[in-house]
């Protein structure tokens, strides 16, 4: 049959490791071989020397807790400022000359992403000894120049931590060891309902890595669950609901609160919520200034939303523009509740109340959308139902 000169290759953007071995990458370690001499006469035997060369690069992460109790590792995510860190499809032309040195092979029409996720199971982080986690990525210029920043997000039962490594450029066929010993996770956070929340440090701030879902103020008293739309519209005191009044939405999205439940202004909170506090002890509902600090740290209002949003389309509608979640914040498209009690925009938008008041009828909030990468700052009627993120004091 005719000679095949173009070979399709693929590399999964999501890899799974069980335990601390690298068995899961065997099938992905693609090698390419080209004949080093031309074949002889057709039908006659001839010696052909094949030189096998690895296409991909292996990363070995060494992970260890700095201190504290052990915790189960959930995932490691690697992000790049350049495209095609991972590969879902592409081809290699076998007739191209063997790349010099450690240069990467030329991939034809590569289709990839800026992120690789390694899902881990059976890996427990402790202070006693380091564990190893293994990942395969595209090498060389597919990753980027020596000025590229590589963001590594480590998620465990205890929380989320983000490490940035600068000036990395990986060569093909090599294994690199990335030191992630001395990891520090903020302690898991619990609320008055004993819900447990992951946390993440972003810059100098420590945030909840998921939306608040408590049905009680932190003194143990109940927040009213108001399901009727007309009753919701007439409120001037604290209340909550689940999206579409469906408790099945609690786990992923958390609770929708009107602003009166999160009011923390001395002049108005006595009337709003009886001077109670919705945030767990040692934490507070984020203020406008807190959100502004977060947005500035993530590169400004025009791009910060993308760095906050969860990737993919599980909780966001397409196109989920520029979503990469490099911050570890994991914003979901949970929609909101309108001032008249109707529910709207799940999958396409979300907003979080600021504890910052604006005037008698309106308060500030921050929002993200599936259609752009912005972190927006808004002023909405206090009867709206929005989500809440708390920040460590």
GROMACS .gro file of C-alpha atoms in nm:
model
  393
    1UNK     CA    1   0.000   0.000   0.000
    2UNK     CA    2   0.101   0.360  -0.038
    3UNK     CA    3   0.340   0.498   0.219
    4UNK     CA    4   0.183   0.697   0.500
    5UNK     CA    5   0.368   1.023   0.554
    6UNK     CA    6   0.125   1.205   0.783
    7UNK     CA    7   0.028   1.045   1.113
    8UNK     CA    8  -0.248   1.177   1.343
    9UNK     CA    9  -0.158   1.215   1.710
   10UNK     CA   10  -0.351   1.323   2.016
   11UNK     CA   11  -0.286   1.410   2.379
   12UNK     CA   12  -0.564   1.429   2.631
   13UNK     CA   13  -0.630   1.761   2.802
   14UNK     CA   14  -0.754   1.564   3.105
   15UNK     CA   15  -0.538   1.286   3.246
   16UNK     CA   16  -0.608   1.059   3.541
   17UNK     CA   17  -0.354   0.917   3.785
   18UNK     CA   18  -0.433   0.652   4.043
   19UNK     CA   19  -0.178   0.649   4.323
   20UNK     CA   20   0.173   0.785   4.276
   21UNK     CA   21   0.281   0.592   3.963
   22UNK     CA   22   0.312   0.707   3.604
   23UNK     CA   23   0.137   0.407   3.447
   24UNK     CA   24  -0.141   0.629   3.314
   25UNK     CA   25   0.084   0.803   3.064
   26UNK     CA   26   0.215   0.496   2.883
   27UNK     CA   27  -0.042   0.505   2.606
   28UNK     CA   28   0.015   0.877   2.555
   29UNK     CA   29   0.394   0.866   2.517
   30UNK     CA   30   0.391   0.887   2.138
   31UNK     CA   31   0.714   0.816   1.950
   32UNK     CA   32   0.793   0.882   1.585
   33UNK     CA   33   1.052   0.704   1.372
   34UNK     CA   34   1.190   0.787   1.027
   35UNK     CA   35   1.418   0.573   0.811
   36UNK     CA   36   1.778   0.697   0.819
   37UNK     CA   37   1.863   0.549   0.476
   38UNK     CA   38   1.662   0.517   0.156
   39UNK     CA   39   1.514   0.174   0.079
   40UNK     CA   40   1.684  -0.030  -0.193
   41UNK     CA   41   1.534  -0.202  -0.492
   42UNK     CA   42   1.169  -0.295  -0.459
   43UNK     CA   43   1.132  -0.652  -0.344
   44UNK     CA   44   1.491  -0.681  -0.221
   45UNK     CA   45   1.588  -0.692   0.148
   46UNK     CA   46   1.766  -0.391   0.291
   47UNK     CA   47   1.866  -0.282   0.641
   48UNK     CA   48   1.678   0.024   0.761
   49UNK     CA   49   1.787   0.194   1.081
   50UNK     CA   50   1.499   0.351   1.266
   51UNK     CA   51   1.559   0.631   1.513
   52UNK     CA   52   1.270   0.660   1.760
   53UNK     CA   53   1.216   0.998   1.917
   54UNK     CA   54   0.964   1.103   2.178
   55UNK     CA   55   0.718   1.375   2.081
   56UNK     CA   56   0.583   1.471   2.423
   57UNK     CA   57   0.731   1.594   2.749
   58UNK     CA   58   0.676   1.438   3.092
   59UNK     CA   59   0.634   1.656   3.400
   60UNK     CA   60   0.685   1.512   3.745
   61UNK     CA   61   0.539   1.719   4.028
   62UNK     CA   62   0.685   1.660   4.373
   63UNK     CA   63   0.424   1.765   4.629
   64UNK     CA   64   0.442   1.793   5.005
   65UNK     CA   65   0.260   1.990   5.272
   66UNK     CA   66   0.454   2.253   5.461
   67UNK     CA   67   0.275   2.168   5.784
   68UNK     CA   68  -0.056   2.055   5.924
   69UNK     CA   69  -0.271   1.747   5.883
   70UNK     CA   70  -0.263   1.531   5.572
   71UNK     CA   71  -0.512   1.596   5.292
   72UNK     CA   72  -0.628   1.405   4.987
   73UNK     CA   73  -0.513   1.555   4.657
   74UNK     CA   74  -0.795   1.617   4.406
   75UNK     CA   75  -0.627   1.759   4.096
   76UNK     CA   76  -0.334   1.947   3.949
   77UNK     CA   77  -0.400   2.193   3.668
   78UNK     CA   78  -0.129   2.348   3.455
   79UNK     CA   79  -0.197   2.667   3.258
   80UNK     CA   80   0.016   2.851   3.005
   81UNK     CA   81   0.003   3.199   2.859
   82UNK     CA   82   0.034   3.031   2.517
   83UNK     CA   83  -0.201   2.801   2.326
   84UNK     CA   84  -0.171   2.424   2.281
   85UNK     CA   85  -0.024   2.328   2.611
   86UNK     CA   86  -0.247   2.025   2.567
   87UNK     CA   87  -0.354   1.870   2.239
   88UNK     CA   88  -0.681   1.715   2.129
   89UNK     CA   89  -0.580   1.653   1.767
   90UNK     CA   90  -0.305   1.719   1.514
   91UNK     CA   91  -0.070   1.546   1.271
   92UNK     CA   92   0.304   1.492   1.232
   93UNK     CA   93   0.463   1.486   0.886
   94UNK     CA   94   0.707   1.194   0.891
   95UNK     CA   95   0.898   1.332   0.592
   96UNK     CA   96   1.018   1.638   0.782
   97UNK     CA   97   1.379   1.641   0.889
   98UNK     CA   98   1.445   1.526   1.241
   99UNK     CA   99   1.437   1.836   1.461
  100UNK     CA  100   1.776   1.951   1.580
  101UNK     CA  101   1.864   1.904   1.943
  102UNK     CA  102   1.565   1.926   2.173
  103UNK     CA  103   1.344   2.123   1.936
  104UNK     CA  104   0.987   2.007   1.901
  105UNK     CA  105   0.840   1.835   1.597
  106UNK     CA  106   0.623   2.046   1.371
  107UNK     CA  107   0.258   1.967   1.437
  108UNK     CA  108   0.020   2.030   1.150
  109UNK     CA  109  -0.310   2.197   1.242
  110UNK     CA  110  -0.280   2.142   1.617
  111UNK     CA  111  -0.603   2.186   1.812
  112UNK     CA  112  -0.540   2.234   2.179
  113UNK     CA  113  -0.598   2.435   2.492
  114UNK     CA  114  -0.394   2.633   2.738
  115UNK     CA  115  -0.467   2.391   3.022
  116UNK     CA  116  -0.398   2.032   3.122
  117UNK     CA  117  -0.582   1.879   3.417
  118UNK     CA  118  -0.444   1.581   3.607
  119UNK     CA  119  -0.717   1.419   3.815
  120UNK     CA  120  -0.566   1.228   4.105
  121UNK     CA  121  -0.698   0.954   4.329
  122UNK     CA  122  -0.521   0.766   4.603
  123UNK     CA  123  -0.275   1.052   4.654
  124UNK     CA  124  -0.249   1.187   5.007
  125UNK     CA  125  -0.042   1.497   5.081
  126UNK     CA  126   0.141   1.504   5.413
  127UNK     CA  127   0.436   1.671   5.583
  128UNK     CA  128   0.630   1.345   5.614
  129UNK     CA  129   0.731   1.270   5.255
  130UNK     CA  130   0.675   1.403   4.906
  131UNK     CA  131   0.450   1.229   4.656
  132UNK     CA  132   0.486   1.231   4.277
  133UNK     CA  133   0.228   1.319   4.017
  134UNK     CA  134   0.293   1.281   3.643
  135UNK     CA  135   0.158   1.474   3.345
  136UNK     CA  136   0.221   1.469   2.970
  137UNK     CA  137   0.225   1.795   2.771
  138UNK     CA  138   0.334   1.927   2.433
  139UNK     CA  139   0.696   2.046   2.433
  140UNK     CA  140   0.892   2.334   2.291
  141UNK     CA  141   0.727   2.628   2.123
  142UNK     CA  142   0.386   2.467   2.167
  143UNK     CA  143   0.424   2.574   2.530
  144UNK     CA  144   0.590   2.906   2.472
  145UNK     CA  145   0.906   3.110   2.497
  146UNK     CA  146   1.130   3.138   2.800
  147UNK     CA  147   0.926   3.439   2.909
  148UNK     CA  148   0.612   3.229   2.957
  149UNK     CA  149   0.446   3.204   3.295
  150UNK     CA  150   0.319   2.861   3.396
  151UNK     CA  151   0.040   2.863   3.654
  152UNK     CA  152  -0.004   2.548   3.861
  153UNK     CA  153  -0.326   2.509   4.059
  154UNK     CA  154  -0.328   2.235   4.322
  155UNK     CA  155  -0.669   2.138   4.460
  156UNK     CA  156  -0.713   1.918   4.764
  157UNK     CA  157  -0.981   1.843   5.018
  158UNK     CA  158  -0.827   2.120   5.232
  159UNK     CA  159  -0.851   2.389   4.967
  160UNK     CA  160  -0.680   2.537   4.664
  161UNK     CA  161  -0.332   2.683   4.624
  162UNK     CA  162  -0.185   2.848   4.314
  163UNK     CA  163   0.185   2.855   4.223
  164UNK     CA  164   0.331   3.056   3.933
  165UNK     CA  165   0.655   2.944   3.768
  166UNK     CA  166   0.821   3.189   3.528
  167UNK     CA  167   1.053   3.132   3.234
  168UNK     CA  168   0.982   2.768   3.156
  169UNK     CA  169   1.029   2.613   2.811
  170UNK     CA  170   1.006   2.233   2.787
  171UNK     CA  171   1.199   2.019   2.541
  172UNK     CA  172   1.061   1.700   2.383
  173UNK     CA  173   1.146   1.359   2.516
  174UNK     CA  174   1.253   1.480   2.859
  175UNK     CA  175   1.116   1.454   3.210
  176UNK     CA  176   1.112   1.766   3.425
  177UNK     CA  177   1.075   1.773   3.801
  178UNK     CA  178   0.872   2.062   3.940
  179UNK     CA  179   0.916   2.123   4.311
  180UNK     CA  180   0.587   2.182   4.490
  181UNK     CA  181   0.704   2.095   4.837
  182UNK     CA  182   0.614   2.332   5.118
  183UNK     CA  183   0.255   2.370   4.996
  184UNK     CA  184   0.025   2.571   5.220
  185UNK     CA  185  -0.353   2.535   5.210
  186UNK     CA  186  -0.576   2.766   5.402
  187UNK     CA  187  -0.778   2.562   5.654
  188UNK     CA  188  -1.116   2.439   5.534
  189UNK     CA  189  -1.395   2.681   5.626
  190UNK     CA  190  -1.728   2.583   5.782
  191UNK     CA  191  -2.046   2.787   5.829
  192UNK     CA  192  -2.335   2.779   6.079
  193UNK     CA  193  -2.491   2.487   5.885
  194UNK     CA  194  -2.159   2.296   5.897
  195UNK     CA  195  -2.113   2.327   5.521
  196UNK     CA  196  -1.745   2.291   5.434
  197UNK     CA  197  -1.586   2.526   5.180
  198UNK     CA  198  -1.262   2.513   4.987
  199UNK     CA  199  -1.056   2.832   5.007
  200UNK     CA  200  -0.795   2.987   4.780
  201UNK     CA  201  -0.529   3.253   4.826
  202UNK     CA  202  -0.525   3.504   4.540
  203UNK     CA  203  -0.254   3.762   4.581
  204UNK     CA  204  -0.271   3.877   4.942
  205UNK     CA  205  -0.640   3.784   4.978
  206UNK     CA  206  -0.790   3.455   5.094
  207UNK     CA  207  -1.131   3.385   4.934
  208UNK     CA  208  -1.392   3.115   4.955
  209UNK     CA  209  -1.349   2.901   4.642
  210UNK     CA  210  -1.724   2.841   4.617
  211UNK     CA  211  -2.043   3.032   4.687
  212UNK     CA  212  -2.193   3.063   5.034
  213UNK     CA  213  -2.481   2.821   5.100
  214UNK     CA  214  -2.569   2.876   5.466
  215UNK     CA  215  -2.933   2.900   5.574
  216UNK     CA  216  -2.836   3.057   5.908
  217UNK     CA  217  -2.662   3.365   6.034
  218UNK     CA  218  -2.343   3.290   6.223
  219UNK     CA  219  -2.525   3.314   6.558
  220UNK     CA  220  -2.732   3.010   6.453
  221UNK     CA  221  -3.057   3.196   6.384
  222UNK     CA  222  -3.239   3.109   6.062
  223UNK     CA  223  -3.248   3.316   5.744
  224UNK     CA  224  -3.601   3.299   5.600
  225UNK     CA  225  -3.637   3.084   5.286
  226UNK     CA  226  -3.882   3.280   5.069
  227UNK     CA  227  -4.010   3.090   4.766
  228UNK     CA  228  -4.309   3.303   4.664
  229UNK     CA  229  -4.218   3.567   4.407
  230UNK     CA  230  -4.459   3.833   4.528
  231UNK     CA  231  -4.342   3.790   4.886
  232UNK     CA  232  -3.979   3.809   4.771
  233UNK     CA  233  -4.042   4.136   4.586
  234UNK     CA  234  -4.190   4.301   4.894
  235UNK     CA  235  -3.902   4.220   5.131
  236UNK     CA  236  -3.688   4.475   5.312
  237UNK     CA  237  -3.530   4.216   5.542
  238UNK     CA  238  -3.292   3.928   5.483
  239UNK     CA  239  -3.397   3.615   5.290
  240UNK     CA  240  -3.255   3.341   5.070
  241UNK     CA  241  -3.367   3.088   4.810
  242UNK     CA  242  -3.218   2.824   4.586
  243UNK     CA  243  -3.223   2.884   4.210
  244UNK     CA  244  -3.573   2.793   4.082
  245UNK     CA  245  -3.657   2.708   4.445
  246UNK     CA  246  -3.485   2.375   4.381
  247UNK     CA  247  -3.259   2.256   4.663
  248UNK     CA  248  -3.074   2.039   4.409
  249UNK     CA  249  -2.899   2.360   4.301
  250UNK     CA  250  -2.748   2.411   4.646
  251UNK     CA  251  -2.444   2.187   4.607
  252UNK     CA  252  -2.306   2.349   4.291
  253UNK     CA  253  -2.425   2.709   4.307
  254UNK     CA  254  -2.497   2.787   4.671
  255UNK     CA  255  -2.780   3.012   4.789
  256UNK     CA  256  -2.926   3.328   4.637
  257UNK     CA  257  -2.955   3.603   4.900
  258UNK     CA  258  -3.119   3.940   4.880
  259UNK     CA  259  -2.888   4.223   4.985
  260UNK     CA  260  -3.059   4.266   5.321
  261UNK     CA  261  -2.920   3.929   5.432
  262UNK     CA  262  -2.561   4.041   5.364
  263UNK     CA  263  -2.597   4.400   5.484
  264UNK     CA  264  -2.305   4.480   5.711
  265UNK     CA  265  -2.341   4.857   5.729
  266UNK     CA  266  -2.377   4.992   6.080
  267UNK     CA  267  -2.641   5.244   5.979
  268UNK     CA  268  -2.880   4.995   5.816
  269UNK     CA  269  -2.810   4.636   5.920
  270UNK     CA  270  -3.025   4.648   6.234
  271UNK     CA  271  -3.331   4.697   6.014
  272UNK     CA  272  -3.207   4.461   5.740
  273UNK     CA  273  -3.111   4.156   5.940
  274UNK     CA  274  -3.128   4.246   6.306
  275UNK     CA  275  -2.754   4.329   6.319
  276UNK     CA  276  -2.667   3.967   6.240
  277UNK     CA  277  -2.374   3.848   6.028
  278UNK     CA  278  -2.403   3.594   5.747
  279UNK     CA  279  -2.027   3.535   5.717
  280UNK     CA  280  -1.851   3.263   5.919
  281UNK     CA  281  -1.646   3.381   6.216
  282UNK     CA  282  -1.316   3.532   6.106
  283UNK     CA  283  -1.454   3.609   5.759
  284UNK     CA  284  -1.666   3.884   5.603
  285UNK     CA  285  -1.881   3.932   5.295
  286UNK     CA  286  -1.652   4.088   5.037
  287UNK     CA  287  -1.675   4.465   4.995
  288UNK     CA  288  -1.653   4.662   4.672
  289UNK     CA  289  -1.291   4.744   4.758
  290UNK     CA  290  -1.216   4.373   4.807
  291UNK     CA  291  -1.352   4.293   4.460
  292UNK     CA  292  -1.165   4.586   4.308
  293UNK     CA  293  -0.839   4.460   4.463
  294UNK     CA  294  -0.908   4.113   4.322
  295UNK     CA  295  -0.981   4.245   3.974
  296UNK     CA  296  -0.668   4.461   3.971
  297UNK     CA  297  -0.450   4.169   4.082
  298UNK     CA  298  -0.589   3.953   3.800
  299UNK     CA  299  -0.498   4.206   3.533
  300UNK     CA  300  -0.787   4.450   3.537
  301UNK     CA  301  -1.161   4.454   3.483
  302UNK     CA  302  -1.144   4.355   3.114
  303UNK     CA  303  -0.976   4.017   3.173
  304UNK     CA  304  -1.033   3.929   3.540
  305UNK     CA  305  -1.368   3.759   3.476
  306UNK     CA  306  -1.206   3.498   3.254
  307UNK     CA  307  -0.953   3.418   3.523
  308UNK     CA  308  -1.233   3.371   3.776
  309UNK     CA  309  -1.464   3.151   3.566
  310UNK     CA  310  -1.465   2.772   3.568
  311UNK     CA  311  -1.365   2.631   3.230
  312UNK     CA  312  -1.589   2.424   3.006
  313UNK     CA  313  -1.965   2.409   2.974
  314UNK     CA  314  -2.081   2.213   3.277
  315UNK     CA  315  -2.192   2.529   3.458
  316UNK     CA  316  -2.155   2.787   3.179
  317UNK     CA  317  -2.318   2.816   2.838
  318UNK     CA  318  -2.102   2.847   2.528
  319UNK     CA  319  -1.888   3.042   2.444
  320UNK     CA  320  -1.767   3.094   2.804
  321UNK     CA  321  -1.524   3.350   2.667
  322UNK     CA  322  -1.162   3.337   2.790
  323UNK     CA  323  -1.252   3.120   3.090
  324UNK     CA  324  -0.938   2.963   3.238
  325UNK     CA  325  -0.990   2.975   3.618
  326UNK     CA  326  -0.619   3.040   3.670
  327UNK     CA  327  -0.711   3.216   3.993
  328UNK     CA  328  -0.872   2.906   4.147
  329UNK     CA  329  -1.184   3.112   4.225
  330UNK     CA  330  -1.410   2.876   4.021
  331UNK     CA  331  -1.697   3.110   3.937
  332UNK     CA  332  -2.007   2.926   3.807
  333UNK     CA  333  -2.288   3.058   3.588
  334UNK     CA  334  -2.554   3.027   3.855
  335UNK     CA  335  -2.790   3.298   3.730
  336UNK     CA  336  -2.976   3.520   3.976
  337UNK     CA  337  -3.319   3.608   4.114
  338UNK     CA  338  -3.491   3.921   3.985
  339UNK     CA  339  -3.638   4.187   4.211
  340UNK     CA  340  -3.988   4.051   4.130
  341UNK     CA  341  -3.894   3.701   4.245
  342UNK     CA  342  -3.843   3.540   3.901
  343UNK     CA  343  -3.526   3.342   3.826
  344UNK     CA  344  -3.302   3.419   3.529
  345UNK     CA  345  -2.981   3.359   3.334
  346UNK     CA  346  -2.845   3.032   3.474
  347UNK     CA  347  -2.549   2.931   3.260
  348UNK     CA  348  -2.501   3.277   3.112
  349UNK     CA  349  -2.443   3.510   3.406
  350UNK     CA  350  -2.376   3.527   3.778
  351UNK     CA  351  -2.334   3.803   4.032
  352UNK     CA  352  -2.213   3.838   4.388
  353UNK     CA  353  -2.338   4.095   4.636
  354UNK     CA  354  -2.088   4.335   4.786
  355UNK     CA  355  -2.158   4.423   5.147
  356UNK     CA  356  -2.114   4.784   5.033
  357UNK     CA  357  -2.434   4.990   5.028
  358UNK     CA  358  -2.508   5.249   4.758
  359UNK     CA  359  -2.825   5.419   4.868
  360UNK     CA  360  -3.160   5.341   5.029
  361UNK     CA  361  -3.279   5.109   4.751
  362UNK     CA  362  -2.961   4.992   4.574
  363UNK     CA  363  -2.633   4.818   4.655
  364UNK     CA  364  -2.317   4.722   4.470
  365UNK     CA  365  -2.237   4.384   4.317
  366UNK     CA  366  -1.979   4.216   4.096
  367UNK     CA  367  -2.067   3.993   3.801
  368UNK     CA  368  -1.930   3.766   3.528
  369UNK     CA  369  -2.082   3.648   3.200
  370UNK     CA  370  -2.038   3.361   2.955
  371UNK     CA  371  -2.009   3.608   2.666
  372UNK     CA  372  -1.697   3.801   2.770
  373UNK     CA  373  -1.397   3.799   3.003
  374UNK     CA  374  -1.493   4.102   3.212
  375UNK     CA  375  -1.544   4.135   3.585
  376UNK     CA  376  -1.825   4.388   3.596
  377UNK     CA  377  -1.916   4.621   3.883
  378UNK     CA  378  -2.286   4.706   3.907
  379UNK     CA  379  -2.551   4.878   4.120
  380UNK     CA  380  -2.874   4.679   4.150
  381UNK     CA  381  -3.194   4.692   4.356
  382UNK     CA  382  -3.154   4.525   4.695
  383UNK     CA  383  -3.445   4.288   4.622
  384UNK     CA  384  -3.237   4.100   4.364
  385UNK     CA  385  -3.112   3.757   4.467
  386UNK     CA  386  -2.737   3.712   4.422
  387UNK     CA  387  -2.460   3.486   4.539
  388UNK     CA  388  -2.205   3.564   4.811
  389UNK     CA  389  -1.832   3.511   4.843
  390UNK     CA  390  -1.662   3.572   5.175
  391UNK     CA  391  -1.305   3.686   5.229
  392UNK     CA  392  -1.084   3.617   5.529
  393UNK     CA  393  -1.046   3.910   5.766
   0.00000   0.00000   0.00000
